[in-house]
Amino acid sequence: MAGEQHGGDIVVVGGGIIGCTTAYYLTRHASYDPDHHRITLLEATKIAGNASGKAGGLVALWAYPSSIVPLSFRLHGELAEEHNGEERWGYRRIHGGELAAQVRQPAGDGTRQAESDGPATAKRRHAAGLPGDLTWVDPFNVVSYSELGDPTNTAQVHPYQFTTSMAELAAERGVKIVLGSVTGIEYTATTGEGAADRGGQPLSPTTNPASAKAVSGVTYTDTATSTPHTISATTVILAAGPWTPTLLPSLPVPAHRAHSIVVRSRHPISAHALFTDLPPSTPEIYPRPNNEAYACGPTDTLVPLPTTSALITVDPSRCADIRSQISTLSPALRDADLLLEQACYLPAGGPWIGPTGRARGEWVAAGHTCWGISNAPATGMLLAEMVLEGRARSASVKGLDPRKGMVR
């Protein structure tokens, strides 16, 4: 089946980073023909309304799974170069480190920077192993520092800007973006004899009952008018993040709630992403351009996943905890201006990339954990290859086959 061009109506369900990069790479594939293919991206609320708009935006060559990470890291760089990602979505190479801390004294105000504190601070910074330009962390509260990554293998993007840019670039090539909640997938009967799905696995009624059907359409309710609609589809890609199990219940994609804040410092913040150990918590800090910093705390499962991202609520106490924790580490963040308090739900359990095995023409990409932003370009390119060529060519995804994770 490799090399055969597949056309028709392609529907991508989900306007997060996985759905948007998939739509983007479908339109960049050599076999894509706007006169032959019709691509629709269906999103229930807004593009990047959940984790894709509220994540840290870390991109790393030391992420996981190793089967797609190198491809995705390279593609991030290529996308930034082609579309001016530095300006458009804040792409830049950074450092990353693990920092263990213990509060020995309150962090001073933002004016206490190492370069103006003299030899005592410099000596303490050296003893803690801090890089010379990591001046916004109070060295007197640092126990140790170890580098996880450097600009050769670590980068970042602004996740909301990156996701919306991918959607805009896909739309420029013909993708139709529709706001509506998908209520079901429609199927039509097939013979199944001698058929193979586009992942290369044989389909027959005796070995796989799903071979008796193929996707034929998607039903959804228009977000603005509440009007039901059905659109035809020969290919459906389920990329709805933690909401994927509403359409594919057999695939476990747990939802973990995460809170975060964004602040703007009045002092320089160097490009060091920090994974901290500050008992009893482990806040993560991701500096951004313009002296902004994103910080998040641990995830929880205390509040069930709502039906849409528009219904996610923020627990102010959890955001206050995050701000208190990073304030003990950094005087520059202690007096920073608070820009955002937010919450989202991370999809866990995967990533799963490939055919569902439930019907011909049905695919899924979900469960990308905290590395969704990082691994999105590879996921999108590989799905485009699967759909339009019949196989994943740029990386091996055998270990990510969603059929291996299905609960029967």
PDB file of N, CA and C in Angstrom, residues 38-42 170-171 174-178 220:
ATOM      1  N   ARG A  38     -10.049  17.537   0.747  1.00  0.00           N
ATOM      2  CA  ARG A  38     -10.739  18.552   1.543  1.00  0.00           C
ATOM      3  C   ARG A  38     -10.466  18.246   3.011  1.00  0.00           C
ATOM      4  N   ILE A  39      -9.797  19.173   3.696  1.00  0.00           N
ATOM      5  CA  ILE A  39      -9.402  18.964   5.091  1.00  0.00           C
ATOM      6  C   ILE A  39     -10.184  19.911   5.981  1.00  0.00           C
ATOM      7  N   THR A  40     -10.812  19.352   7.004  1.00  0.00           N
ATOM      8  CA  THR A  40     -11.551  20.137   7.986  1.00  0.00           C
ATOM      9  C   THR A  40     -10.961  19.887   9.363  1.00  0.00           C
ATOM     10  N   LEU A  41     -10.695  20.959  10.092  1.00  0.00           N
ATOM     11  CA  LEU A  41     -10.246  20.860  11.479  1.00  0.00           C
ATOM     12  C   LEU A  41     -11.411  21.261  12.372  1.00  0.00           C
ATOM     13  N   LEU A  42     -11.890  20.319  13.169  1.00  0.00           N
ATOM     14  CA  LEU A  42     -13.032  20.559  14.059  1.00  0.00           C
ATOM     15  C   LEU A  42     -12.542  20.760  15.488  1.00  0.00           C
ATOM     16  N   ALA A 170      -1.951  26.279   8.328  1.00  0.00           N
ATOM     17  CA  ALA A 170      -2.730  25.216   7.696  1.00  0.00           C
ATOM     18  C   ALA A 170      -3.910  25.807   6.933  1.00  0.00           C
ATOM     19  N   ALA A 171      -4.557  26.805   7.531  1.00  0.00           N
ATOM     20  CA  ALA A 171      -5.709  27.443   6.880  1.00  0.00           C
ATOM     21  C   ALA A 171      -5.289  28.143   5.590  1.00  0.00           C
ATOM     22  N   GLY A 174      -5.575  25.820   2.757  1.00  0.00           N
ATOM     23  CA  GLY A 174      -6.857  25.243   2.416  1.00  0.00           C
ATOM     24  C   GLY A 174      -7.609  24.521   3.503  1.00  0.00           C
ATOM     25  N   VAL A 175      -7.042  24.390   4.691  1.00  0.00           N
ATOM     26  CA  VAL A 175      -7.755  23.727   5.784  1.00  0.00           C
ATOM     27  C   VAL A 175      -8.895  24.613   6.269  1.00  0.00           C
ATOM     28  N   LYS A 176     -10.065  24.027   6.414  1.00  0.00           N
ATOM     29  CA  LYS A 176     -11.227  24.751   6.930  1.00  0.00           C
ATOM     30  C   LYS A 176     -11.341  24.489   8.425  1.00  0.00           C
ATOM     31  N   ILE A 177     -11.314  25.537   9.234  1.00  0.00           N
ATOM     32  CA  ILE A 177     -11.417  25.406  10.680  1.00  0.00           C
ATOM     33  C   ILE A 177     -12.857  25.679  11.094  1.00  0.00           C
ATOM     34  N   VAL A 178     -13.465  24.712  11.762  1.00  0.00           N
ATOM     35  CA  VAL A 178     -14.857  24.790  12.168  1.00  0.00           C
ATOM     36  C   VAL A 178     -14.947  24.620  13.678  1.00  0.00           C
ATOM     37  N   TYR A 220     -21.411  16.761  14.287  1.00  0.00           N
ATOM     38  CA  TYR A 220     -20.992  17.718  15.292  1.00  0.00           C
ATOM     39  C   TYR A 220     -22.092  18.751  15.504  1.00  0.00           C
TER      40      TYR A 220
END
